[in-house]
Short mmCIF file of C-alpha atoms in Angstrom, two decimals:
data_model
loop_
_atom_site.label_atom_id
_atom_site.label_comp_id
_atom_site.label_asym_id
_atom_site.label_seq_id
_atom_site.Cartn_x
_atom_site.Cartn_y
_atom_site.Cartn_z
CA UNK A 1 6.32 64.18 8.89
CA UNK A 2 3.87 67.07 10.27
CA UNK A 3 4.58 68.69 13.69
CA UNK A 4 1.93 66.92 14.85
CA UNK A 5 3.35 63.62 14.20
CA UNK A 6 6.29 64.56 14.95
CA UNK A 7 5.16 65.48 19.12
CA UNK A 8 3.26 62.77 19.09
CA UNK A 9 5.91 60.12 17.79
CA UNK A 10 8.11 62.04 20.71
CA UNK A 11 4.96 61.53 23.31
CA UNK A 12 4.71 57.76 22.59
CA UNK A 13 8.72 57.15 22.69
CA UNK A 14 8.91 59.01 26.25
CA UNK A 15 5.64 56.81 27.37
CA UNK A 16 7.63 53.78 26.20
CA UNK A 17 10.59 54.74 28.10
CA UNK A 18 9.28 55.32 31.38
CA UNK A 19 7.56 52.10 30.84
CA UNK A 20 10.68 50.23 30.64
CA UNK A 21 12.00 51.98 33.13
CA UNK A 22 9.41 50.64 35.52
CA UNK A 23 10.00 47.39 33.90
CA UNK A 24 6.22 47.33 32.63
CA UNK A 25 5.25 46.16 29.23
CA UNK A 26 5.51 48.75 26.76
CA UNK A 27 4.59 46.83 23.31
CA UNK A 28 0.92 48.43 23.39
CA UNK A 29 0.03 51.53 25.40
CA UNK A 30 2.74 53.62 23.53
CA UNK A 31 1.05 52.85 20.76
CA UNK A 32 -2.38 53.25 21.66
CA UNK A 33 -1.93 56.69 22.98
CA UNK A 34 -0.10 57.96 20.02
CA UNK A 35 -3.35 56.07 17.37
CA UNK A 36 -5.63 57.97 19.85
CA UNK A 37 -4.02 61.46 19.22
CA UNK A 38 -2.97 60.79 15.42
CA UNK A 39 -5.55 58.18 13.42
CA UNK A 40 -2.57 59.11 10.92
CA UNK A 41 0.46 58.09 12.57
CA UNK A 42 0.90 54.71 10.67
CA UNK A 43 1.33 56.45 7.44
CA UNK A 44 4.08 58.67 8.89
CA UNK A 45 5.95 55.73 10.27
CA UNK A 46 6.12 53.73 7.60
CA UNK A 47 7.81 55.57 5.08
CA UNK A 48 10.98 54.07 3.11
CA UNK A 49 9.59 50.82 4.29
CA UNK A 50 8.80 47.32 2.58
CA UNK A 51 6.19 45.85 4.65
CA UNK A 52 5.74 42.08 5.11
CA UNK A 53 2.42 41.08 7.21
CA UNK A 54 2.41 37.75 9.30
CA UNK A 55 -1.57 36.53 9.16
CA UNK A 56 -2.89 33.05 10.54
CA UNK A 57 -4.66 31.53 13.51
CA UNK A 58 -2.18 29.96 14.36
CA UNK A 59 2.00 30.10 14.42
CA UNK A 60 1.98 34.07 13.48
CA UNK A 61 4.74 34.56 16.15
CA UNK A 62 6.67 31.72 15.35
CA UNK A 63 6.87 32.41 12.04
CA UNK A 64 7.66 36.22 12.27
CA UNK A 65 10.67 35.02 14.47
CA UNK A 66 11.74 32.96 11.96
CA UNK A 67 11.40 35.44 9.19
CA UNK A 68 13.39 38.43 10.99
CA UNK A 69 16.20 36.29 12.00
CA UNK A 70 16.54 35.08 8.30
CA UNK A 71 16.39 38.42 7.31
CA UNK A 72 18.81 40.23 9.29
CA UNK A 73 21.42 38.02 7.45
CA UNK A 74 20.31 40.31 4.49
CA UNK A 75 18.98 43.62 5.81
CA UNK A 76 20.66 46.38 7.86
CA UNK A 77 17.35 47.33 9.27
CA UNK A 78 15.16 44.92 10.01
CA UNK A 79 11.73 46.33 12.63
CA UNK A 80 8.99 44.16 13.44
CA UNK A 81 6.34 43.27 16.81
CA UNK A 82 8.86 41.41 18.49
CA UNK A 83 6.78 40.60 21.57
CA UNK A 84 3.70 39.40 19.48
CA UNK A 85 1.78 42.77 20.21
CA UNK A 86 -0.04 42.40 16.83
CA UNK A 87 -3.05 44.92 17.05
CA UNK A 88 -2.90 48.74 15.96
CA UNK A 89 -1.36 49.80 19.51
CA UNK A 90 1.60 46.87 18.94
CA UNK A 91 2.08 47.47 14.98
CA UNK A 92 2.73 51.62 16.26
CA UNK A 93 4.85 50.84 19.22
CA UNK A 94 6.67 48.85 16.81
CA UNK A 95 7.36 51.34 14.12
CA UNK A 96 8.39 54.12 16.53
CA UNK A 97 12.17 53.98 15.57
CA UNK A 98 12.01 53.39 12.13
CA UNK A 99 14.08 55.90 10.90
CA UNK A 100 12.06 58.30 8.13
CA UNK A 101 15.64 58.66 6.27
CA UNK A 102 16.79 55.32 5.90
CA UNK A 103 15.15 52.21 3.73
CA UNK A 104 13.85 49.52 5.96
CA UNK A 105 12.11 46.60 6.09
CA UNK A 106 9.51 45.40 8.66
CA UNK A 107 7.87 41.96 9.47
CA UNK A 108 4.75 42.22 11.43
CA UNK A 109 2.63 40.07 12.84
CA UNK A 110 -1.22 40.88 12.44
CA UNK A 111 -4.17 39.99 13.75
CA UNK A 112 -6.39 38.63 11.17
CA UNK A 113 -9.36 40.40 12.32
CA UNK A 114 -7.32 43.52 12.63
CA UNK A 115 -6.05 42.81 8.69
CA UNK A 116 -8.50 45.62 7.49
CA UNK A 117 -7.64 47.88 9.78
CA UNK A 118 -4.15 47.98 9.40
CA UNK A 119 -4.82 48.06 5.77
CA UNK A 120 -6.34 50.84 6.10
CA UNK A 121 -2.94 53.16 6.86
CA UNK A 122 -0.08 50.40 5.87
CA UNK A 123 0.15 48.32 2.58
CA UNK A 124 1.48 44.85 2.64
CA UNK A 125 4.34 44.29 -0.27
CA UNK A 126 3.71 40.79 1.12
CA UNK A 127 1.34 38.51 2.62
CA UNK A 128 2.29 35.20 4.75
CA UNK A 129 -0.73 33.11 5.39
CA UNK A 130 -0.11 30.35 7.85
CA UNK A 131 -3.25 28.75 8.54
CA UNK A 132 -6.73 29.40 9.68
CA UNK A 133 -8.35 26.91 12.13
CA UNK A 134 -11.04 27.49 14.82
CA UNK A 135 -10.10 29.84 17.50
CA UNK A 136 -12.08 32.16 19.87
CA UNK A 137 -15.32 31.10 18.50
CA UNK A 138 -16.77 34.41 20.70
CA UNK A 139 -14.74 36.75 18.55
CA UNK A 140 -14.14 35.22 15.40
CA UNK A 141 -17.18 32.43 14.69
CA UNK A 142 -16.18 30.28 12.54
CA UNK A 143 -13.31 29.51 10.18
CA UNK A 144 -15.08 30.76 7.32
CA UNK A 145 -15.75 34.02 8.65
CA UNK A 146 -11.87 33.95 9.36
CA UNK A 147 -11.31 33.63 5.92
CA UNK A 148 -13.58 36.75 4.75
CA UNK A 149 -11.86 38.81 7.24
CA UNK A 150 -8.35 37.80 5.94
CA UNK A 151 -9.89 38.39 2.17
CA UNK A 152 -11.08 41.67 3.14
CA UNK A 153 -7.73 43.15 4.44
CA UNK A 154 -6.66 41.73 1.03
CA UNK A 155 -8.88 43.85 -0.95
CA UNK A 156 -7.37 46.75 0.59
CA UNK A 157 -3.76 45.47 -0.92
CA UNK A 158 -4.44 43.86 -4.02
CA UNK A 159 -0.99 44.71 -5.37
CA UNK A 160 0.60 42.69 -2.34
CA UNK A 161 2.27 39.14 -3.21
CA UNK A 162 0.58 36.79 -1.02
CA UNK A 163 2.38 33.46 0.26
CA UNK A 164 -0.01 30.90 1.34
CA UNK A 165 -0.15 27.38 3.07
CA UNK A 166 -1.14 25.40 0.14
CA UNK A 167 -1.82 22.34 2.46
CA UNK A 168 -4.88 24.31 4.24
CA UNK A 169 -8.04 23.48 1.64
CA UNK A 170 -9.45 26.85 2.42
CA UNK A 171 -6.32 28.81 1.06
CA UNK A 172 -7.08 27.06 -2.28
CA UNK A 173 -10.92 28.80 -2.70
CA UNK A 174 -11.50 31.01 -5.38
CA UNK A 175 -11.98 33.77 -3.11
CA UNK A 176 -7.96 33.88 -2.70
CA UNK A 177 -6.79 32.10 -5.39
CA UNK A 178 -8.00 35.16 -7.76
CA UNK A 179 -4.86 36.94 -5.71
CA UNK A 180 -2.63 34.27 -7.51
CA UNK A 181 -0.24 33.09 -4.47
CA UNK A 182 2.82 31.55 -4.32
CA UNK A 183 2.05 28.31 -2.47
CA UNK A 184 4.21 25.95 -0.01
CA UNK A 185 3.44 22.65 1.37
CA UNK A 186 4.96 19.67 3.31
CA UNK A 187 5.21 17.18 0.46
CA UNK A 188 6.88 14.05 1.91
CA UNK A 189 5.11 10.84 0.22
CA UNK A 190 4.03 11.55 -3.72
CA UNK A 191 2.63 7.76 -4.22
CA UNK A 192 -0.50 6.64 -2.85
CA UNK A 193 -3.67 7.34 -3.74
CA UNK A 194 -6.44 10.59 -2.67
CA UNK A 195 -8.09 7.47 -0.13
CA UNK A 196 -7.24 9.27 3.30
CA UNK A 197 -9.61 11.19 5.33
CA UNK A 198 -8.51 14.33 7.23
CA UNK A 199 -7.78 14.33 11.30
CA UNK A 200 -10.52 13.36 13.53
CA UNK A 201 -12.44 16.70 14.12
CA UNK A 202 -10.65 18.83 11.45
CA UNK A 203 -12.75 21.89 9.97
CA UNK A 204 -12.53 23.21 6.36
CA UNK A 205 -12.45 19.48 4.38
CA UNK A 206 -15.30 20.23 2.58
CA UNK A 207 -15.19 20.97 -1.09
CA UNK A 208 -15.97 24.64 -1.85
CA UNK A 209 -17.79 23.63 -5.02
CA UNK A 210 -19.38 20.45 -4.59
CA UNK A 211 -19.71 20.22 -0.85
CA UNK A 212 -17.85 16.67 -1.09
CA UNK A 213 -15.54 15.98 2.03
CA UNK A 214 -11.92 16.61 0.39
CA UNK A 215 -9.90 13.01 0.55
CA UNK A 216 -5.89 13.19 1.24
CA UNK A 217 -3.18 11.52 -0.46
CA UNK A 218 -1.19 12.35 2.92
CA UNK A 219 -2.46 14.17 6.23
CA UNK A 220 0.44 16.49 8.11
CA UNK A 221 -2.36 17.05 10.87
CA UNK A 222 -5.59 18.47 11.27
CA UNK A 223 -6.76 19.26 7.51
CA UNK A 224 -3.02 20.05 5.97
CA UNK A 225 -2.19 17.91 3.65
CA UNK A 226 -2.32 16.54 -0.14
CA UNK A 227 -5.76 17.24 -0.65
CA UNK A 228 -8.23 16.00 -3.70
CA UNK A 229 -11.54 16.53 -3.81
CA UNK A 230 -13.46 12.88 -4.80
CA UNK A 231 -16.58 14.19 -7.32
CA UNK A 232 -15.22 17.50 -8.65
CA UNK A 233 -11.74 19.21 -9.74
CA UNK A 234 -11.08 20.82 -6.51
CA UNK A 235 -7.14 19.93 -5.55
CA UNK A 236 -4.26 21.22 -3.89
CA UNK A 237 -2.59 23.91 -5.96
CA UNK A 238 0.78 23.88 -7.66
CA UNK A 239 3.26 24.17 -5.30
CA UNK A 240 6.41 25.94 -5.35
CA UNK A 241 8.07 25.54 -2.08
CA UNK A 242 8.06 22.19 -0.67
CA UNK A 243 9.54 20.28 1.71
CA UNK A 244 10.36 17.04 0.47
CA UNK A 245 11.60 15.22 3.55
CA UNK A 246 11.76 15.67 7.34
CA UNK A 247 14.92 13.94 8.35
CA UNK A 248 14.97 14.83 12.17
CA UNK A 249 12.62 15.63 15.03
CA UNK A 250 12.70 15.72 18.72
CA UNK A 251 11.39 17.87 21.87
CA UNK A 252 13.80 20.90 20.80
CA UNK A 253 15.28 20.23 17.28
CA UNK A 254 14.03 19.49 13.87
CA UNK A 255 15.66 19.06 10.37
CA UNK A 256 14.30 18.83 7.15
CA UNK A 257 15.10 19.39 3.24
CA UNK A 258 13.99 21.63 0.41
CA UNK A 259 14.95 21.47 -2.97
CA UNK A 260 17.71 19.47 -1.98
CA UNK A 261 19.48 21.56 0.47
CA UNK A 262 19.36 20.51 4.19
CA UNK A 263 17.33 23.41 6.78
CA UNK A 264 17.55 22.75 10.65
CA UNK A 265 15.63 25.17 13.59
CA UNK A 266 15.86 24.85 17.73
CA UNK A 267 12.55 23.82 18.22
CA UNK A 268 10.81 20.60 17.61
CA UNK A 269 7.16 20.31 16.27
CA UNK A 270 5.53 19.86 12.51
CA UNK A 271 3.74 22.89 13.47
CA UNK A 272 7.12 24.57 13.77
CA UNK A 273 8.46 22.92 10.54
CA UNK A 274 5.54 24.99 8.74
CA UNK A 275 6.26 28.10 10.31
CA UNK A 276 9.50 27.77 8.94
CA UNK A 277 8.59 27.00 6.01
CA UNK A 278 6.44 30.23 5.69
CA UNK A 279 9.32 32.20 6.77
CA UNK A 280 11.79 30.29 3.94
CA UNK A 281 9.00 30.85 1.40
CA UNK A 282 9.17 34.19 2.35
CA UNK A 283 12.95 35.23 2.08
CA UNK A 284 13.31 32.86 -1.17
CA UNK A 285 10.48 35.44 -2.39
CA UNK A 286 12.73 38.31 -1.60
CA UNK A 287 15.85 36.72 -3.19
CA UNK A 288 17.51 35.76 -0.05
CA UNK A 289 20.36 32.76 -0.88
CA UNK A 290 19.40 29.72 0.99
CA UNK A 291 23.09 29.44 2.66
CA UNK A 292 21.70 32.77 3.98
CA UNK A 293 18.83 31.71 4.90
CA UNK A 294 20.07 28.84 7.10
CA UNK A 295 22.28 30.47 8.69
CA UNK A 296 19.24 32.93 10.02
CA UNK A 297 16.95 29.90 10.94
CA UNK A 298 19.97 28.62 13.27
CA UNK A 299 20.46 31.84 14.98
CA UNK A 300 17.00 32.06 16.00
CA UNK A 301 16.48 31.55 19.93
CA UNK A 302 13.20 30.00 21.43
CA UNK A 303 10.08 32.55 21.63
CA UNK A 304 8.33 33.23 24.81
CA UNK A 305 5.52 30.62 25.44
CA UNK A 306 6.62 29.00 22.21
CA UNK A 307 8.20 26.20 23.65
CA UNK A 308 10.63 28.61 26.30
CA UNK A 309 12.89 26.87 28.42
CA UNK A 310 12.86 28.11 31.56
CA UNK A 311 15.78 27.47 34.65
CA UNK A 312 14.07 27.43 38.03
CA UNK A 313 16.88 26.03 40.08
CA UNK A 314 17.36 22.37 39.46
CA UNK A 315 14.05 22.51 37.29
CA UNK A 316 13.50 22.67 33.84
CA UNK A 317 10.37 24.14 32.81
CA UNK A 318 8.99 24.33 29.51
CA UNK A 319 6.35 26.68 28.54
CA UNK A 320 3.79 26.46 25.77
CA UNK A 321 1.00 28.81 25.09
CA UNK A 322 -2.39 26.52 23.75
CA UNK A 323 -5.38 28.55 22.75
CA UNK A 324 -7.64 26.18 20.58
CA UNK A 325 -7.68 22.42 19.95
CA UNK A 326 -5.91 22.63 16.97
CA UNK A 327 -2.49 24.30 18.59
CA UNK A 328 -3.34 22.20 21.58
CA UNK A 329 -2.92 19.02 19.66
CA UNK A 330 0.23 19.83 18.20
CA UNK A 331 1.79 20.96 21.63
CA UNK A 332 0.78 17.40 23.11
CA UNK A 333 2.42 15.47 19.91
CA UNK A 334 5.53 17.19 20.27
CA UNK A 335 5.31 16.17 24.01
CA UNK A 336 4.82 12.30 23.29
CA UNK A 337 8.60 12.95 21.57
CA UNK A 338 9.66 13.01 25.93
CA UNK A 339 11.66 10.08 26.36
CA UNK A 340 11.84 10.78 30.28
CA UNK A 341 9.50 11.67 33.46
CA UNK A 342 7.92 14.69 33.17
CA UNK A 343 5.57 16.36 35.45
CA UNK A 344 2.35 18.63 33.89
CA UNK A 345 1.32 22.30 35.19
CA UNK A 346 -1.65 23.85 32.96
CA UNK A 347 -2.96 27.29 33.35
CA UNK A 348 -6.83 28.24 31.65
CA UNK A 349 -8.07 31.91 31.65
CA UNK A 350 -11.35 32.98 29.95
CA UNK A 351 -10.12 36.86 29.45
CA UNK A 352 -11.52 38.42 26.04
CA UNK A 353 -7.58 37.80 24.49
CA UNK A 354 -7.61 34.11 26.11
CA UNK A 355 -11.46 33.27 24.18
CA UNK A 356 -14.55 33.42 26.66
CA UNK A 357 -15.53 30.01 25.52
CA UNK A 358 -13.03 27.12 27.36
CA UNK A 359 -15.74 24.65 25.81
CA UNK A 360 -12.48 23.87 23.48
CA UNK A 361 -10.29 21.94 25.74
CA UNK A 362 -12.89 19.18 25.41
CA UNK A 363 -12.13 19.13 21.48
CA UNK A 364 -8.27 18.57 22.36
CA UNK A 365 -6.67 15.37 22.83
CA UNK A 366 -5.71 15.26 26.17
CA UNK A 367 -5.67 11.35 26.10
CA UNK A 368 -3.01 11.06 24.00
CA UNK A 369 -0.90 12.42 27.37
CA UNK A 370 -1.81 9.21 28.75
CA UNK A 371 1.44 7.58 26.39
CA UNK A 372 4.02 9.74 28.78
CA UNK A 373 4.88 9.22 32.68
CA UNK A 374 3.57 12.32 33.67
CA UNK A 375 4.17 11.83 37.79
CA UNK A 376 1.98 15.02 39.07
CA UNK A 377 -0.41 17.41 37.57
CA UNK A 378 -1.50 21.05 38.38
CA UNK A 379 -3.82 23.38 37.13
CA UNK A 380 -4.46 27.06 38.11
CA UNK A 381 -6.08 30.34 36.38
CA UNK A 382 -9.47 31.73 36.45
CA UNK A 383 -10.97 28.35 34.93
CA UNK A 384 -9.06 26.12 37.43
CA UNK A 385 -12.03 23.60 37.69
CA UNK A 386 -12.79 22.91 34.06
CA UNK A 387 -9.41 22.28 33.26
CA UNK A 388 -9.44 19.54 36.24
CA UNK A 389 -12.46 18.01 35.21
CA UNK A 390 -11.22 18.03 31.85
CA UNK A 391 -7.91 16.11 32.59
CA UNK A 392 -10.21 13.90 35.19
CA UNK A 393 -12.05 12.41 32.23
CA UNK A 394 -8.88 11.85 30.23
CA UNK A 395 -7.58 9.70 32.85
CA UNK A 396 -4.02 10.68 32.63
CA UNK A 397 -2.48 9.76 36.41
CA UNK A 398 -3.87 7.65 39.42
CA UNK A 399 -3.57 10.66 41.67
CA UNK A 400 -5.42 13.61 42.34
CA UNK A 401 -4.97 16.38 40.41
CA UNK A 402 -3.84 19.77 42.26
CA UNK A 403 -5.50 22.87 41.55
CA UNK A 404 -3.21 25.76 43.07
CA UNK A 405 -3.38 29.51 42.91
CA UNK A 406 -0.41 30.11 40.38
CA UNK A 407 0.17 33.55 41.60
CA UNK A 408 1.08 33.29 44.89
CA UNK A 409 2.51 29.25 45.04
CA UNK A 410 4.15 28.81 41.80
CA UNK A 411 7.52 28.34 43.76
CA UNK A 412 5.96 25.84 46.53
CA UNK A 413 4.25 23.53 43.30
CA UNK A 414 8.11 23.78 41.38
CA UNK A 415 10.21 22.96 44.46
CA UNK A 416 7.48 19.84 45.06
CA UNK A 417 7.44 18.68 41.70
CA UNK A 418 10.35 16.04 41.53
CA UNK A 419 10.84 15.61 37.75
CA UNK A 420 13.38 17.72 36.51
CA UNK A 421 11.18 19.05 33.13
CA UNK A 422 7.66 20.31 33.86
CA UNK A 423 5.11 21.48 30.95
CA UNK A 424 2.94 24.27 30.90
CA UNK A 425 0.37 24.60 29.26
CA UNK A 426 -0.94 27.71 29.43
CA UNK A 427 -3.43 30.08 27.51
CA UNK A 428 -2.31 33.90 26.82
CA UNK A 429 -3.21 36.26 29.95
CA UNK A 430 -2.25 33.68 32.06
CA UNK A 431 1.17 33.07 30.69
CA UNK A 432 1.70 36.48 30.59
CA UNK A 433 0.86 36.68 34.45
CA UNK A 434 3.17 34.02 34.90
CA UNK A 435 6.15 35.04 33.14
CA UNK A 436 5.07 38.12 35.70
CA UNK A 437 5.61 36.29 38.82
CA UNK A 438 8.53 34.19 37.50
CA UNK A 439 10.48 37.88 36.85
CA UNK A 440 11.22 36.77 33.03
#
């Protein structure tokens, strides 16, 4: 490592430190400062190390999670963006203690418009695609244009193994499939016939070749599933991991087999099920053993905003982070699994890291919420009144629905809330302002 690098991997550690010590967040400015001094500094962190990069719209967190705690069961040193800081700044801040001496292995979650640029200074040994679905149409237009930007960082790595969702149609166009990936897929029903269409509103079902809108032989949700396309040869790919059935799920616990052998994780969800998938795809890539590999998936405790349990005296709450319809959805599914009263707190910001555009709510299904006994709703953040009118037209309680200033009442709304398990539903700078307030 030059001198250079050296002071300014020293700068960025001490910036970090006196960070924590102020109990600030520290997953991005050490970073930042030390990229600013050193466009190098990636390169001198990352020696000795075998790089796996976390890509996706959505469940990048999730399955990072996943993937670390499986592979501590195999690794001595095992680095990674732990808080979900998945820029240039959070990759840096990340890598600061790798030691320059010692092999290593780090799992990082990137942004997929920020794919090239890390490409740029680090190179992926592997690639875990999760998904790509609409999100932030202000930043990242549409899905498609997600896709080039994923396929671009690629280009940058062709010699990286890439381990893709082979139930997402757009993971299956030539574009990627020239990178030959290893495939996984939900694979629960094998009869039946390609007659099914795709989820009400789903993007990507058309076929890349003959513009035909792709038919399913099963539908996970959204446009993940068995897919076929009707007039041309367009198909889902050959699969090599795949679950083949999901024997258990609930609020906070799911179960489910591959080849055979019986997986379990602490949080409940499809969406959850295919992050762990990813993350067994993965480790099987990198020889773990499957007992190993279990044993990892148990161990690993809930994520914050990823369905985080939270103790507020005699309350219960349970916090989700929703940023597009198609995470959204998912969240409310797993909340029709509630059994008992619940009450309903959701938070909308329009930041540039929440999405300037909160036109998507309207392309969620809030009415689905209308199957629970939800006994009080809230809503706070800098787009209070959209997300009232919003839950308004879905029609969800016979009361009025509260807007509050999160902020400063947060306490006042939990101690009047008389259900013991309240939701939130909150998007990204307001959760973050929230766990904030709530000292977490």
């Amino acid at each position: 490592m030059s001198l250079k690098s050296k002071l300014v991997k020293v700068l960025a550690k001490s910036i970090r430190s006196s960070l924590r010590l102020l109990n600030r967040n520290a997953t991005s400015l050490p970073g930042y400062i030390a990229y600013k001094l050193d466009k190098d500094i990636l390169k001198e962190l990352s020696k000795n190390t075998k790089f796996i990069f976390v890509t996706g719209t959505n469940g990048k967190t999730m399955t990072t999670h996943f993937l670390v705690s499986i592979l501590k069961e195999e690794y001595p040193i095992v680095l990674t963006n732990e808080s979900g800081s998945n820029m240039v700044q959070g990759i840096i801040t990340s890598l600061l203690d790798n030691p320059s001496d010692k092999e290593s292995i780090a799992v990082l979650e990137v942004d997929e418009a920020n794919l090239v640029r890390i490409g740029n200074y680090l190179k992926a040994d592997y690639i875990a695609l999760t998904n790509i679905f609409r999100d932030q149409m202000d930043r990242f237009g549409e899905i498609y244009n997600i896709l080039d930007k994923i396929i671009e960082g690629i280009d940058l790595m062709p010699d990286s193994k890439i381990i893709a969702n082979g139930d997402l149609p757009l993971f299956s166009y030539d574009s990627l499939s020239r990178f030959y990936p290893v495939y996984y897929a939900i694979r629960e029903n094998e009869e039946g016939a390609y007659v099914l269409d795709a989820e009400f509103n789903s993007d990507g079902i058309l076929c890349p070749h003959c513009h035909s809108v792709l038919k399913y032989k099963s539908v996970n949700y959204s446009s993940l599933g068995d897919f076929s396309c009707p007039n041309c040869d367009f198909k889902s790919p050959k699969i090599k991991y795949r679950i083949d059935k999901i024997t258990e799920e609930n609020p906070d616990h799911s179960e489910f087999v591959i080849d055979g052998y019986n997986y379990e994780v602490n949080v409940g969800g499809k969406y959850n099920i295919y992050n762990a998938l990813t993350a067994i795809s993965v480790a099987r890539e990198l020889g773990v053993s499957q007992e190993k590999i279990k044993e990892g998936l148990k161990k690993q405790k809930n994520v914050f905003g990823r369905q985080e349990n939270i103790k507020i005296k005699d309350k219960n709450l349970i916090i989700n982070l929703v940023k597009n319809p198609t995470g959204l959805n998912q969240v409310i599914d797993l909340m029709l699994l509630e059994d008992k009263d619940i009450s309903l707190i959701c938070l909308l910001n329009d930041n540039y890291a929440d999405g300037l555009d909160v036109s998507w709510i309207y392309d969620a299904n809030y009415e689905k919420l209308k199957n629970l006994n939800i006994k009080k709703i809230y809503v706070s953040g800098m787009r209070s009144k959209d997300m009232k009118r919003r839950l308004e037209i879905a029609e969800l309680i016979d009361q009025p629905i509260v807007e509050f200033d999160y902020e400063n009442e947060i306490y006042d709304v939990i101690d009047k809330i008389n259900t013991s398990d309240i939701y939130v539903l909150s998007t990204y700078t307001a959760m973050l302002r929230l766990r904030e307030v709530l000292d977490l």
